[in-house]
Short mmCIF file of C-alpha atoms in Angstrom, two decimals:
data_model
loop_
_atom_site.label_atom_id
_atom_site.label_comp_id
_atom_site.label_asym_id
_atom_site.label_seq_id
_atom_site.Cartn_x
_atom_site.Cartn_y
_atom_site.Cartn_z
CA UNK A 115 -13.04 -6.75 -0.21
CA UNK A 116 -9.47 -6.79 -1.67
CA UNK A 117 -6.57 -8.00 0.96
CA UNK A 118 -2.79 -7.61 0.62
CA UNK A 119 -0.81 -9.68 3.60
CA UNK A 120 2.92 -9.39 3.73
CA UNK A 121 5.27 -11.64 5.48
CA UNK A 122 7.49 -11.40 7.48
CA UNK A 123 6.74 -8.12 9.08
CA UNK A 124 10.37 -7.59 9.85
CA UNK A 125 13.52 -9.13 8.44
CA UNK A 126 17.11 -9.01 9.65
CA UNK A 127 19.73 -10.14 7.07
CA UNK A 128 23.53 -10.48 7.19
CA UNK A 129 25.09 -8.43 4.47
CA UNK A 130 25.27 -11.04 1.27
CA UNK A 131 22.43 -13.12 2.78
CA UNK A 132 19.75 -13.64 0.08
CA UNK A 133 16.26 -14.10 1.08
CA UNK A 134 12.81 -13.36 -0.24
CA UNK A 135 9.69 -11.04 0.99
CA UNK A 136 6.36 -12.51 0.52
CA UNK A 137 2.94 -10.75 -0.67
CA UNK A 138 -0.13 -12.60 -0.69
CA UNK A 139 -3.27 -11.19 -1.93
CA UNK A 140 -6.77 -11.69 -2.55
CA UNK A 141 -8.48 -9.58 -5.35
CA UNK A 142 -11.45 -10.30 -7.62
CA UNK A 143 -9.39 -9.88 -10.93
CA UNK A 144 -5.81 -8.36 -10.92
CA UNK A 145 -4.96 -5.35 -12.85
CA UNK A 146 -1.56 -5.09 -11.80
CA UNK A 147 0.67 -5.66 -8.57
CA UNK A 148 3.08 -2.98 -7.31
CA UNK A 149 6.19 -3.20 -5.52
CA UNK A 150 7.66 -0.18 -3.66
CA UNK A 151 10.53 0.83 -1.35
CA UNK A 152 10.30 3.23 1.17
CA UNK A 153 12.86 4.99 3.42
CA UNK A 154 11.94 6.42 6.89
CA UNK A 155 10.43 9.95 6.55
CA UNK A 156 10.33 9.54 2.85
CA UNK A 157 7.40 8.92 0.17
CA UNK A 158 7.57 5.26 -1.48
CA UNK A 159 9.59 4.89 -4.39
CA UNK A 160 8.56 2.71 -7.16
CA UNK A 161 10.26 -0.50 -7.91
CA UNK A 162 8.11 -2.93 -10.18
CA UNK A 163 4.69 -3.55 -11.71
CA UNK A 164 3.66 -7.16 -12.56
CA UNK A 165 0.70 -7.84 -14.34
CA UNK A 166 0.37 -11.65 -14.86
CA UNK A 167 1.00 -14.97 -13.48
CA UNK A 168 4.59 -15.96 -14.40
CA UNK A 169 6.02 -12.61 -15.15
CA UNK A 170 9.13 -11.57 -13.33
CA UNK A 171 11.27 -8.20 -13.29
CA UNK A 172 14.47 -7.49 -11.99
CA UNK A 173 16.40 -4.59 -11.10
CA UNK A 174 20.14 -4.75 -9.53
CA UNK A 175 19.83 -7.07 -6.73
CA UNK A 176 15.82 -7.08 -6.41
CA UNK A 177 13.92 -9.69 -8.54
CA UNK A 178 9.83 -9.85 -8.46
CA UNK A 179 7.93 -12.65 -9.27
CA UNK A 180 4.15 -13.23 -9.31
CA UNK A 181 1.87 -16.09 -9.11
CA UNK A 182 -2.13 -16.05 -8.83
CA UNK A 183 -2.19 -15.88 -5.24
CA UNK A 184 1.24 -14.21 -4.47
CA UNK A 185 4.36 -12.38 -5.44
CA UNK A 186 7.97 -12.73 -4.10
CA UNK A 187 10.36 -9.91 -4.02
CA UNK A 188 13.73 -11.79 -3.99
CA UNK A 189 16.85 -9.67 -2.77
CA UNK A 190 20.04 -11.69 -3.87
CA UNK A 191 23.28 -10.74 -1.96
CA UNK A 192 21.91 -7.51 -0.24
CA UNK A 193 23.92 -4.67 0.97
CA UNK A 194 23.14 -2.24 3.98
CA UNK A 195 21.77 0.29 1.58
CA UNK A 196 18.75 -2.09 0.81
CA UNK A 197 17.64 -1.56 4.16
CA UNK A 198 14.15 -0.02 4.10
CA UNK A 199 10.55 -1.21 4.28
CA UNK A 200 9.13 -2.65 0.87
CA UNK A 201 5.46 -2.22 0.22
CA UNK A 202 3.36 -4.61 -2.00
CA UNK A 203 0.26 -2.99 -3.44
CA UNK A 204 -2.66 -4.70 -5.67
CA UNK A 205 -4.96 -2.64 -8.33
CA UNK A 206 -7.77 -4.58 -9.14
CA UNK A 207 -9.93 -4.65 -12.23
CA UNK A 208 -12.54 -2.26 -13.06
CA UNK A 209 -15.84 -3.25 -12.08
CA UNK A 210 -19.17 -1.83 -13.40
CA UNK A 211 -16.69 0.83 -14.72
CA UNK A 212 -15.95 2.72 -11.51
CA UNK A 213 -12.53 3.56 -9.95
CA UNK A 214 -11.22 0.36 -8.08
CA UNK A 215 -8.60 1.63 -5.43
CA UNK A 216 -5.16 0.26 -5.03
CA UNK A 217 -4.87 -1.72 -1.76
CA UNK A 218 -1.52 -1.64 -0.03
CA UNK A 219 0.03 -4.16 2.74
CA UNK A 220 1.61 -2.84 5.72
CA UNK A 221 4.96 -3.71 4.40
CA UNK A 222 8.28 -5.63 5.32
CA UNK A 223 10.71 -4.09 7.20
CA UNK A 224 14.20 -5.29 5.92
CA UNK A 225 17.56 -4.63 7.78
CA UNK A 226 20.53 -5.41 6.30
CA UNK A 227 23.62 -5.55 8.60
CA UNK A 228 27.34 -5.15 7.62
CA UNK B 1059 10.76 13.70 -16.47
CA UNK B 1060 8.18 13.70 -14.09
CA UNK B 1061 8.51 15.38 -10.87
CA UNK B 1062 5.88 15.54 -7.87
CA UNK B 1063 6.38 18.12 -5.07
CA UNK B 1064 4.75 18.23 -1.83
CA UNK B 1065 4.95 21.00 0.95
CA UNK B 1066 5.43 21.71 3.78
CA UNK B 1067 7.67 18.85 4.42
CA UNK B 1068 6.58 18.78 8.26
CA UNK B 1069 4.08 20.95 9.97
CA UNK B 1070 2.96 21.06 13.76
CA UNK B 1071 -0.56 22.44 14.38
CA UNK B 1072 -2.50 22.96 17.31
CA UNK B 1073 -6.26 20.92 17.52
CA UNK B 1074 -9.08 23.23 15.92
CA UNK B 1075 -6.77 24.83 13.55
CA UNK B 1076 -7.17 24.88 9.70
CA UNK B 1077 -4.75 22.81 7.44
CA UNK B 1078 -3.79 23.19 3.43
CA UNK B 1079 -1.27 20.73 2.11
CA UNK B 1080 -0.01 21.33 -1.43
CA UNK B 1081 0.80 18.81 -4.18
CA UNK B 1082 2.26 19.63 -7.65
CA UNK B 1083 3.35 17.60 -10.53
CA UNK B 1084 5.81 18.46 -13.41
CA UNK B 1085 6.34 16.94 -16.62
CA UNK B 1086 2.84 15.50 -17.22
CA UNK B 1087 -0.57 16.45 -18.23
CA UNK B 1088 -3.79 15.29 -16.84
CA UNK B 1089 -2.45 13.12 -14.49
CA UNK B 1090 -4.89 11.14 -11.89
CA UNK B 1091 -3.85 12.72 -8.38
CA UNK B 1092 -4.27 11.07 -4.90
CA UNK B 1093 -3.98 11.71 -1.31
CA UNK B 1094 -3.09 9.23 1.10
CA UNK B 1095 -2.67 8.82 4.71
CA UNK B 1096 0.19 6.56 6.12
CA UNK B 1097 -0.20 5.71 9.99
CA UNK B 1098 2.44 3.43 11.83
CA UNK B 1099 1.71 -0.27 11.34
CA UNK B 1100 -0.89 0.33 8.69
CA UNK B 1101 -1.09 0.39 5.15
CA UNK B 1102 -1.45 3.66 3.28
CA UNK B 1103 -5.15 5.02 3.48
CA UNK B 1104 -6.77 6.40 0.31
CA UNK B 1105 -8.31 9.56 1.17
CA UNK B 1106 -9.01 11.46 -2.17
CA UNK B 1107 -8.58 11.20 -5.96
CA UNK B 1108 -9.21 13.16 -8.77
CA UNK B 1109 -9.22 12.28 -12.33
CA UNK B 1110 -9.30 15.88 -13.54
CA UNK B 1111 -10.03 19.60 -12.69
CA UNK B 1112 -12.52 20.21 -10.07
CA UNK B 1113 -13.28 16.48 -9.98
CA UNK B 1114 -12.83 14.96 -6.46
CA UNK B 1115 -13.66 11.49 -5.11
CA UNK B 1116 -13.74 10.82 -1.46
CA UNK B 1117 -13.19 7.45 0.02
CA UNK B 1118 -13.08 8.31 3.76
CA UNK B 1119 -15.83 10.58 5.21
CA UNK B 1120 -14.03 12.74 7.59
CA UNK B 1121 -13.25 16.47 8.50
CA UNK B 1122 -10.55 16.80 5.53
CA UNK B 1123 -11.55 17.87 2.04
CA UNK B 1124 -9.59 18.24 -1.25
CA UNK B 1125 -9.45 20.41 -4.11
CA UNK B 1126 -8.11 20.43 -7.90
CA UNK B 1127 -7.75 23.90 -9.02
CA UNK B 1128 -5.26 23.47 -11.99
CA UNK B 1129 -4.37 20.48 -13.94
CA UNK B 1130 -1.27 19.57 -11.90
CA UNK B 1131 -2.25 20.91 -8.34
CA UNK B 1132 -3.91 19.27 -5.67
CA UNK B 1133 -4.58 20.43 -2.03
CA UNK B 1134 -5.59 18.71 1.07
CA UNK B 1135 -7.58 21.02 3.42
CA UNK B 1136 -9.30 21.01 6.91
CA UNK B 1137 -11.34 23.84 8.50
CA UNK B 1138 -10.51 22.33 12.13
CA UNK B 1139 -8.04 19.75 12.79
CA UNK B 1140 -8.57 16.68 15.16
CA UNK B 1141 -5.68 14.84 17.25
CA UNK B 1142 -6.49 11.92 14.97
CA UNK B 1143 -5.59 13.98 11.81
CA UNK B 1144 -1.85 13.42 12.69
CA UNK B 1145 0.16 11.10 10.26
CA UNK B 1146 2.22 11.15 7.19
CA UNK B 1147 0.22 12.49 4.24
CA UNK B 1148 1.36 11.44 0.68
CA UNK B 1149 0.39 12.89 -2.82
CA UNK B 1150 0.41 10.61 -5.63
CA UNK B 1151 0.20 10.83 -9.39
CA UNK B 1152 -0.62 8.46 -12.23
CA UNK B 1153 -0.28 8.82 -15.85
CA UNK B 1154 -3.94 7.21 -16.32
CA UNK B 1155 -3.71 4.01 -17.94
CA UNK B 1156 -0.25 3.28 -17.12
CA UNK B 1157 -1.51 2.53 -13.77
CA UNK B 1158 1.61 2.97 -11.58
CA UNK B 1159 1.67 5.55 -9.02
CA UNK B 1160 4.37 7.96 -8.04
CA UNK B 1161 4.42 9.35 -4.82
CA UNK B 1162 5.85 12.51 -3.63
CA UNK B 1163 8.14 13.20 -0.62
CA UNK B 1164 5.12 13.53 1.98
CA UNK B 1165 4.37 15.86 4.57
CA UNK B 1166 4.67 14.92 8.21
CA UNK B 1167 1.46 16.40 10.21
CA UNK B 1168 1.71 16.43 13.90
CA UNK B 1169 -1.69 17.84 15.55
CA UNK B 1170 -1.17 18.71 19.27
#
């Protein structure tokens, strides 16, 4: 069964204090790994899709990287507006032509303090 | 650009009452559509997905059902709500081969 484990569950940073969020996954063949940001009471907002080990993508203060077993979301010099829950999800390769559902992690709740 | 709508935004319903949540997508054709439920401390749980009009696949057997009467409309229903149906319901769309799922704003359902 596909699994996604995110750590830490919660992270509190001072404004400007860089850090990384981890997403470890187990899947028999990766089609894509996704990162989302979710604010309280709202739907997840898409950030990145990564397809193969070694791939990196950046958006403002965020940078996502991918290895064969995990992905990191690096946050450089975070601001209070970066406070949110960050979700990781994996989409496995199709097996026997059937649909393979996306598996989501529980998320990392990030709080950036001014 | 594509937009996804969900309504209502919040809903409080008594146990045993019916349910109808609606999701519509604008700016794309023949999207794959999904219903998820998100409970506190748990990952998103896939409930239903649809690859076309009238085509519904269920991931979790329960008292909920889904329908897709039009290409960009996805409806989640129940004849009789249970307390355990409370949660945050999310609709998502996917442009087929591009894989990335984009989520709507969600509906917060409380069953009392």
